[in-house]
Tab-separated table of C-alpha atoms in Angstrom:
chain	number	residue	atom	x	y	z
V	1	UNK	CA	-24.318	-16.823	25.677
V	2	UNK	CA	-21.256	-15.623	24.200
V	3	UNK	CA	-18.356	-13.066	24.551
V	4	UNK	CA	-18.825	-10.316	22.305
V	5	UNK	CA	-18.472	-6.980	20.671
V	6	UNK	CA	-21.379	-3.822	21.208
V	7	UNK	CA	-21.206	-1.318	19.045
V	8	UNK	CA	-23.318	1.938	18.964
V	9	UNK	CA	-23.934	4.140	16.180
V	10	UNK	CA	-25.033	7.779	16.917
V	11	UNK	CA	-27.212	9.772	14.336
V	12	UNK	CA	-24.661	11.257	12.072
V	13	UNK	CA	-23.961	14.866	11.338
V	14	UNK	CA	-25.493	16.986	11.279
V	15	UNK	CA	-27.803	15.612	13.742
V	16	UNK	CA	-24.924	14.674	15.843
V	17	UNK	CA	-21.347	14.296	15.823
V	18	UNK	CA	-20.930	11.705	18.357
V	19	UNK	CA	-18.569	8.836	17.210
V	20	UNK	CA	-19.637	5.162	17.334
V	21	UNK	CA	-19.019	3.967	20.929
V	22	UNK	CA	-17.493	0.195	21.629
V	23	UNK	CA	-17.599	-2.090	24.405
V	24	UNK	CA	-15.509	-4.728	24.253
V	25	UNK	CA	-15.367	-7.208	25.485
V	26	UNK	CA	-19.280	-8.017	26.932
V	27	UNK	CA	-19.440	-11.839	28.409
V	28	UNK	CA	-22.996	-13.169	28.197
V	29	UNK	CA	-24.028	-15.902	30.435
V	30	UNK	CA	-27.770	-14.415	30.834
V	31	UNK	CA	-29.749	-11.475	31.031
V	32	UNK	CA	-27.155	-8.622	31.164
V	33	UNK	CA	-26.988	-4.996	32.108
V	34	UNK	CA	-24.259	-2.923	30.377
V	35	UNK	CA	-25.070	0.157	32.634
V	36	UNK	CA	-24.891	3.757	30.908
V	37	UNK	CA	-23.031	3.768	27.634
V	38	UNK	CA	-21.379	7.546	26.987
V	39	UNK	CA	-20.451	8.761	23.722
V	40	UNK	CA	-17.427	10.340	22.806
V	41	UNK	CA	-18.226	14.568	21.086
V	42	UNK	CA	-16.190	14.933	17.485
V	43	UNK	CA	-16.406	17.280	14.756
V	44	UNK	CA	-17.574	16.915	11.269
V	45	UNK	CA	-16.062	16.670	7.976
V	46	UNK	CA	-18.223	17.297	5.400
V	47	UNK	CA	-17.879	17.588	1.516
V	48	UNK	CA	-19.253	16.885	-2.439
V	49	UNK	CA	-18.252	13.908	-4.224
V	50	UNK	CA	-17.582	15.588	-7.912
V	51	UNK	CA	-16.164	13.422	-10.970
V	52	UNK	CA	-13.889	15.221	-13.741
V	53	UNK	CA	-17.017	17.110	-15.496
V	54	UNK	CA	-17.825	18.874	-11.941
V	55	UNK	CA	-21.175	16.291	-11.488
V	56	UNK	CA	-22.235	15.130	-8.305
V	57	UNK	CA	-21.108	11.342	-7.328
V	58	UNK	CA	-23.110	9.203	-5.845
V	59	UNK	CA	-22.678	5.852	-3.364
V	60	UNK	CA	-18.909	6.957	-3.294
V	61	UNK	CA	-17.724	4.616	0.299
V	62	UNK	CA	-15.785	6.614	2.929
V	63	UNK	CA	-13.501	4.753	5.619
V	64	UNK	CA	-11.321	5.990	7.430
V	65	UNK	CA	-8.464	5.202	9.684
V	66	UNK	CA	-6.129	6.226	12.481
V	67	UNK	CA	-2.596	8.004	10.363
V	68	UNK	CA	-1.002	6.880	13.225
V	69	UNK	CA	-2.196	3.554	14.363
V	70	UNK	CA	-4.096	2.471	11.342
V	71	UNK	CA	-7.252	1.289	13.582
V	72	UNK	CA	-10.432	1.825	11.408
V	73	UNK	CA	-13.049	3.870	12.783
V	74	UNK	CA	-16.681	1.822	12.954
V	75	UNK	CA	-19.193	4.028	11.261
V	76	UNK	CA	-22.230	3.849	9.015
V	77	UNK	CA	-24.044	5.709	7.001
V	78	UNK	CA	-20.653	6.881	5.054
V	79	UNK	CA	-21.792	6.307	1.030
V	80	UNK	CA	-21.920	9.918	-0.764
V	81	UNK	CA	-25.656	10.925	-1.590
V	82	UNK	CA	-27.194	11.026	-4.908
V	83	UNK	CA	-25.998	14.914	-4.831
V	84	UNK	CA	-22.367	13.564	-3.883
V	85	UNK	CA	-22.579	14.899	-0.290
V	86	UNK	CA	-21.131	13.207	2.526
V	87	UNK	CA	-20.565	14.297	6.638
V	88	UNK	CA	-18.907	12.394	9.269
V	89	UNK	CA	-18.055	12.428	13.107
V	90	UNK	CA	-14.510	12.210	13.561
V	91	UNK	CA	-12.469	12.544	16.239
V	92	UNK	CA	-11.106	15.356	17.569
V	93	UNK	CA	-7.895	16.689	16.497
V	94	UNK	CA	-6.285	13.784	15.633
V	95	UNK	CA	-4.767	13.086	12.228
V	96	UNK	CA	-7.420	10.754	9.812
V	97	UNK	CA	-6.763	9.039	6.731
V	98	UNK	CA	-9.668	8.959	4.539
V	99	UNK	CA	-10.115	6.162	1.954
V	100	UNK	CA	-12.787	7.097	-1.088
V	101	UNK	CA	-13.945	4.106	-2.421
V	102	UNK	CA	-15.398	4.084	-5.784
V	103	UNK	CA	-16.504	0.713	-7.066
V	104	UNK	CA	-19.498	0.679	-6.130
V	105	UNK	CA	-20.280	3.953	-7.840
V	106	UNK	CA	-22.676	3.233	-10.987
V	107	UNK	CA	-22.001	3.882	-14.913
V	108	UNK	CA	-18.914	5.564	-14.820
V	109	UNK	CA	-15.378	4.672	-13.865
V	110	UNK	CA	-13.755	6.309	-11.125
V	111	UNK	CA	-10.391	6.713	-9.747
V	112	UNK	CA	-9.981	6.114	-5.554
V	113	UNK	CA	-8.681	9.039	-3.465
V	114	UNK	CA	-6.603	8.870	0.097
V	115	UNK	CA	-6.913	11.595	1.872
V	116	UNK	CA	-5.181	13.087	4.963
V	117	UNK	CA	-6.999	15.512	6.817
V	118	UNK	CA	-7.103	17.212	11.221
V	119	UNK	CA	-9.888	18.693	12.430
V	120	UNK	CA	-10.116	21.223	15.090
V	121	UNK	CA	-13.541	21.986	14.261
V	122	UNK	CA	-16.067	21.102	11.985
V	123	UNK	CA	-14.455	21.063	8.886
V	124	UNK	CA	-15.771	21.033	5.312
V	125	UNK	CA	-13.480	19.984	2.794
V	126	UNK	CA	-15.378	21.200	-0.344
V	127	UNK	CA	-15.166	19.224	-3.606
V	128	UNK	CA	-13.534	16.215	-3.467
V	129	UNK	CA	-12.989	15.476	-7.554
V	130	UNK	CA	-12.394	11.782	-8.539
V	131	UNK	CA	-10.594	11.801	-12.270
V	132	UNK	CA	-11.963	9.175	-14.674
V	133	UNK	CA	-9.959	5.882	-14.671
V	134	UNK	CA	-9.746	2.967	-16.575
V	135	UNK	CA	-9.437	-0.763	-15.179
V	136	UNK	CA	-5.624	-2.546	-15.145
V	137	UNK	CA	-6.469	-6.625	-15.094
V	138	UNK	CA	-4.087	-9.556	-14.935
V	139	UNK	CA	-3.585	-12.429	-14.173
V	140	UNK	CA	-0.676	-14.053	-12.265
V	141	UNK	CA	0.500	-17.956	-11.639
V	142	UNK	CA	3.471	-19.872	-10.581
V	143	UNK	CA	5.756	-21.548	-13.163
V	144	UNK	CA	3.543	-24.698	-12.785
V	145	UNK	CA	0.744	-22.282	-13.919
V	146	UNK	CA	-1.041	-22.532	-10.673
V	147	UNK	CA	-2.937	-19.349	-9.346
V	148	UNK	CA	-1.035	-16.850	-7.198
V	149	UNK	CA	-4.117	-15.879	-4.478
V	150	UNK	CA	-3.089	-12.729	-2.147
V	151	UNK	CA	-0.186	-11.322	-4.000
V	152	UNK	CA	0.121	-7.766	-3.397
V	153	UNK	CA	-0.110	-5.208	-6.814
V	154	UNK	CA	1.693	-1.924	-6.403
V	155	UNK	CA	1.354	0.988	-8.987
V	156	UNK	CA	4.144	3.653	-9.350
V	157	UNK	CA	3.721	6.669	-11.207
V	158	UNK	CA	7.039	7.047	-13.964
V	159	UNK	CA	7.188	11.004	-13.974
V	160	UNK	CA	6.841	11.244	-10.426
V	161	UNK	CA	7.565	8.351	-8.591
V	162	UNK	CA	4.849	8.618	-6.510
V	163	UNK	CA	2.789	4.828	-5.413
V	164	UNK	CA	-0.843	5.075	-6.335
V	165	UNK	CA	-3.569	4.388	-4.062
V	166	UNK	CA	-4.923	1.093	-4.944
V	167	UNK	CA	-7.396	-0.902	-2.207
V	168	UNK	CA	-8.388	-4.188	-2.882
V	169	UNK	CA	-5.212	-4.628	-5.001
V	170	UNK	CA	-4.615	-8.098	-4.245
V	171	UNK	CA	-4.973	-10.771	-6.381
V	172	UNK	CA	-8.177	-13.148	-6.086
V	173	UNK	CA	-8.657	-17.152	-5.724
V	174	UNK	CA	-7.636	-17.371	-9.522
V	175	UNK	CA	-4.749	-15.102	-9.520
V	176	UNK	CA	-6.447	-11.954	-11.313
V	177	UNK	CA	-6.378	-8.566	-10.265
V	178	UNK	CA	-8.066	-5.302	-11.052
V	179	UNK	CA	-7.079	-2.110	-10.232
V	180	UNK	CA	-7.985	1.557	-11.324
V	181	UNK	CA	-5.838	3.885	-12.986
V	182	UNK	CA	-6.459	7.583	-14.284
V	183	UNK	CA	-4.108	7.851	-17.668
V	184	UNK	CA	-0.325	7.976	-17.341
V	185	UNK	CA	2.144	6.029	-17.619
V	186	UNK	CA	2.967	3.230	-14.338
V	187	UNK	CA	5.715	0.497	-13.245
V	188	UNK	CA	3.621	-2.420	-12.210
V	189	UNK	CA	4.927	-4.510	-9.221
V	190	UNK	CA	3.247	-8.175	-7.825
V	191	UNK	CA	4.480	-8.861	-4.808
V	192	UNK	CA	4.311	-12.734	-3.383
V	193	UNK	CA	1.816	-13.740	-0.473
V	194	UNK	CA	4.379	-14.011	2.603
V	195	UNK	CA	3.247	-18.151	2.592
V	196	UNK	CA	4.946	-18.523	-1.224
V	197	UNK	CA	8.779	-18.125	-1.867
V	198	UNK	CA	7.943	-16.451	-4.935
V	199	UNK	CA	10.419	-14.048	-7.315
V	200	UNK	CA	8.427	-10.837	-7.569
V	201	UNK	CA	7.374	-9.769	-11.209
V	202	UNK	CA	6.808	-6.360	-12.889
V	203	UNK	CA	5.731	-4.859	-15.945
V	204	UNK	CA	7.222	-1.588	-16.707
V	205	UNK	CA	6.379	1.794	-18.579
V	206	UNK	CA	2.428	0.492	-18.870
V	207	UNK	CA	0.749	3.319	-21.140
V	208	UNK	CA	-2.642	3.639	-19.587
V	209	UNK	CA	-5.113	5.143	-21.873
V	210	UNK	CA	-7.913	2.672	-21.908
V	211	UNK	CA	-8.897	-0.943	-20.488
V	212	UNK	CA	-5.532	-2.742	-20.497
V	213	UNK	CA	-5.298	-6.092	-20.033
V	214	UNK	CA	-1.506	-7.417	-19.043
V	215	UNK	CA	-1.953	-11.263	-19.297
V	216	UNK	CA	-0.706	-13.527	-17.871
V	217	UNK	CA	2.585	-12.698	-15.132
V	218	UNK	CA	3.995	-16.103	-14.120
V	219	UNK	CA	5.984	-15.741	-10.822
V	220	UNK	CA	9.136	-17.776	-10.828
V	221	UNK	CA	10.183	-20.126	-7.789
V	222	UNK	CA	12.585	-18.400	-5.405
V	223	UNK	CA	14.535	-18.552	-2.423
V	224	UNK	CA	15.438	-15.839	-0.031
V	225	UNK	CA	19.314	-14.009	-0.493
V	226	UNK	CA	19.962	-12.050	3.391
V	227	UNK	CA	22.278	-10.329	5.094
V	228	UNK	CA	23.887	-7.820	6.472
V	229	UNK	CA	24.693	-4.156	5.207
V	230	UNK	CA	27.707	-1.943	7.148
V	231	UNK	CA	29.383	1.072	6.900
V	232	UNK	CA	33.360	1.189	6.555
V	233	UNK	CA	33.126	1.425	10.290
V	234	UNK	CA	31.840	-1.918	10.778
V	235	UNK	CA	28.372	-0.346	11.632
V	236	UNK	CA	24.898	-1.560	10.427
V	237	UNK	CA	23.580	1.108	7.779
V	238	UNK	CA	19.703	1.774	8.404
V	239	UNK	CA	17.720	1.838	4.858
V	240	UNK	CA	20.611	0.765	2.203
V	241	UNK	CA	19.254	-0.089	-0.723
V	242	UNK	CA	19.871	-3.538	-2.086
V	243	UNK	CA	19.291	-3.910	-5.908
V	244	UNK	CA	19.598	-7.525	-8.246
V	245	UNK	CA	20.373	-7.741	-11.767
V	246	UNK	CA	20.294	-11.194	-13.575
V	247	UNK	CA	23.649	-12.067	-15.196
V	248	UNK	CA	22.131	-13.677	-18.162
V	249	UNK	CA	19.623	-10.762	-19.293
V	250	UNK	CA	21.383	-7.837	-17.898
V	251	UNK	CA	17.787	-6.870	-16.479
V	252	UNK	CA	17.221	-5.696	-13.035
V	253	UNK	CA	14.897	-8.171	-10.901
V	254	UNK	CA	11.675	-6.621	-9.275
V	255	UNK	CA	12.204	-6.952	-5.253
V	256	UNK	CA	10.536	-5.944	-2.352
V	257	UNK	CA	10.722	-4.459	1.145
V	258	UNK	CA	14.003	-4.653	-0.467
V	259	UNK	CA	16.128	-1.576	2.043
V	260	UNK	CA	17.759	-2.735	5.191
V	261	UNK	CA	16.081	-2.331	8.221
V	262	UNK	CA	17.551	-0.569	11.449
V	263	UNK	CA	19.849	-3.314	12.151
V	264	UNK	CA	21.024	-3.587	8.724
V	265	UNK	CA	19.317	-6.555	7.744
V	266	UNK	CA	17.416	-7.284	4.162
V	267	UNK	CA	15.903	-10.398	2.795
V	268	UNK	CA	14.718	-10.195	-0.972
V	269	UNK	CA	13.320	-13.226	-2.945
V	270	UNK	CA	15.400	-14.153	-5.672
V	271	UNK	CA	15.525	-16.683	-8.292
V	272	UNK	CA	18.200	-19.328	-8.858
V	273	UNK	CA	20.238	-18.361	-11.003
V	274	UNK	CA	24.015	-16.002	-11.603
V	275	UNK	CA	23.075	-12.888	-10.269
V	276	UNK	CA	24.770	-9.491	-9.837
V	277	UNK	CA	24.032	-7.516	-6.287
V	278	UNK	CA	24.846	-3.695	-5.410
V	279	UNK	CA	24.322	-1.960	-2.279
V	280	UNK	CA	23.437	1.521	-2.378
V	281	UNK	CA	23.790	3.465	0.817
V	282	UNK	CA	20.853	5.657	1.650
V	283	UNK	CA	20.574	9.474	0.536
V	284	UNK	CA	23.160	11.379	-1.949
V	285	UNK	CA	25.960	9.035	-3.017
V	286	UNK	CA	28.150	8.622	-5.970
V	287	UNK	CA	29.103	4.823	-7.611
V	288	UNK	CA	32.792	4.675	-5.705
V	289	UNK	CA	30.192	4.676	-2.514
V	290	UNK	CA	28.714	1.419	-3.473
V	291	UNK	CA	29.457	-2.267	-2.948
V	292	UNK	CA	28.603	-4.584	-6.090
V	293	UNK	CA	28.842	-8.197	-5.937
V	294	UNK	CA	29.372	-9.803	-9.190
V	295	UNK	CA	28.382	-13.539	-10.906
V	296	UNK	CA	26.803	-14.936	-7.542
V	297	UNK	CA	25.834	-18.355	-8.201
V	298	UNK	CA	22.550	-18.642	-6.409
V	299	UNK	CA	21.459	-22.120	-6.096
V	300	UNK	CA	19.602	-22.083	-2.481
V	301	UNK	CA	19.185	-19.494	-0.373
V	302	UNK	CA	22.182	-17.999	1.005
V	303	UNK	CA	23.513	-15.058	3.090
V	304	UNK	CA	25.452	-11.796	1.326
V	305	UNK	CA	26.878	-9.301	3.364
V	306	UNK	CA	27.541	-5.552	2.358
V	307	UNK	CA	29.977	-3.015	3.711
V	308	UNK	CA	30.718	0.432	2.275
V	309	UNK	CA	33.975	1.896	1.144
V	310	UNK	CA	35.212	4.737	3.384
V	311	UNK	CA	34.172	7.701	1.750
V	312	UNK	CA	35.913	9.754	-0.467
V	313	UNK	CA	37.550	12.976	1.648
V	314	UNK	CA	35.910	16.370	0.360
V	315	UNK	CA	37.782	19.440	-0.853
């Protein structure tokens, strides 16, 4: 007796390409009949798994998601083949983000893909090539040395700007992380767990070559610096960017979700101590555009509004 969820599995492609059916939710209070169960018809998406040297890839994971949404799609039987091949049912025409997992692959070190794919019809994708990659570990704690569990790690490419695909890039139990990087050169951002006021902490221009190690990141005690960003017109300004630097070091402190929000609203972490603040408004702009705050004394958290100089007239 119970209330749960049913979940069938069709024979995958190319046997079928019916997707995993769900009935939710069933009650059980005895013997029960669920009637006729009807699978939904998709296509397939088919490919090779292929690692730098053009070799086949094997037990490569494939998930895959709603673009839209973000609801996973229940399937099994979605680890590449000894050969590297791999076919799924997916929906229909709708757009799929496809997560290739690689630690589970044996004796080699592989970098994850995202991919964004529609299909119409069956669709194979060819090779999908993984480049080799090389683990990024640390470790991060509070100033009382205490493990930070379920910060977020984000990895940003320096040439291109471009944030790297890293899954399970949240720190563990005893603060470490370990995440997957092909060679290049990355800013490193840790992020706090929403429950822990926590200044985020980077490390920047991280040469990745080889196994690199970072140490240990201690995450400074916080509190939260809000407000309000307008236009000359008194209007909230949607995606501003708010940036910190700290007075005594001249450096610029790593924040997060740190652009204002439709209403014009941000809240950034930020440690207590003088601080200088400057509000970028979004798109092309110029620095008589910008509002900077200088010497804040931050000693508990506190509001700081922004508004925008009317903008210079053009020729």
């Amino acid at each position: 007796p119970g209330v749960y969820e049913v979940r069938f599995y069709a024979p995958p492609p190319p046997t079928t390409t019916l997707l995993t059916g769900i009935v939710s939710p069933v009650v059980v209070a005895g013997t029960k009949n669920m009637g006729t169960i009807t699978l939904t018809s998709g296509v397939s998406i088919s490919g090779t798994a292929k690692n730098a040297a053009s070799l086949p890839v094997g037990n490569v994971k494939i998930d895959f998601f709603d673009a839209a949404t973000g609801v996973k799609y229940h399937v099994k039987q979605n680890l590449t083949s000894a050969f590297g091949n791999f076919s799924l049912a997916v929906p229909l025409d709708t757009s799929i983000r496809y997560e290739f997992l690689t630690s589970a692959v044996v004796g080699q070190v592989l970098v994850p893909r995202e991919i964004f794919a529609t299909a119409s019809t069956d669709l194979n994708v060819g090779n999908v090539v993984f480049e080799t990659g090389y683990h990024v570990t640390g470790t991060v704690r509070t100033e009382a040395a205490t493990p930070v569990s379920g910060a977020d790690v984000d990895v940003a490419d320096v040439v291109t700007g471009q944030t790297l695909f890293t899954p399970s890039d949240n720190t563990a139990s005893t603060g470490v992380f370990d995440v997957v990087l092909p060679a290049g050169t990355y800013d490193l951002d840790v992020t706090r767990p929403a429950a822990l006021v926590l200044v985020s902490v980077d490390v920047n221009d991280l040469v990745v070559g080889a196994p690199v190690d970072v140490g240990v990141l201690t995450m400074r005690n916080g509190v939260f610096l809000s407000g309000t960003v307008r236009d000359h017109r008194g209007q909230p300004v949607l995606a501003a960017d708010v940036n910190v630097y700290e007075v005594s070091t001249g450096l610029s402190l790593a924040l997060s979700s740190d652009n204002t929000n439709a209403a014009g609203f941000y809240t950034v972490v930020v440690p207590t101590v003088l601080i200088d603040v400057l509000f970028s408004p979004p798109g092309p702009h110029n620095v008589l555009q910008k509002d900077r705050h200088d010497n804040v004394n931050v000693s508990a958290s506190m509001t700081l509004d922004g508004q925008f100089p009317r903008p210079a007239p053009t020729s």
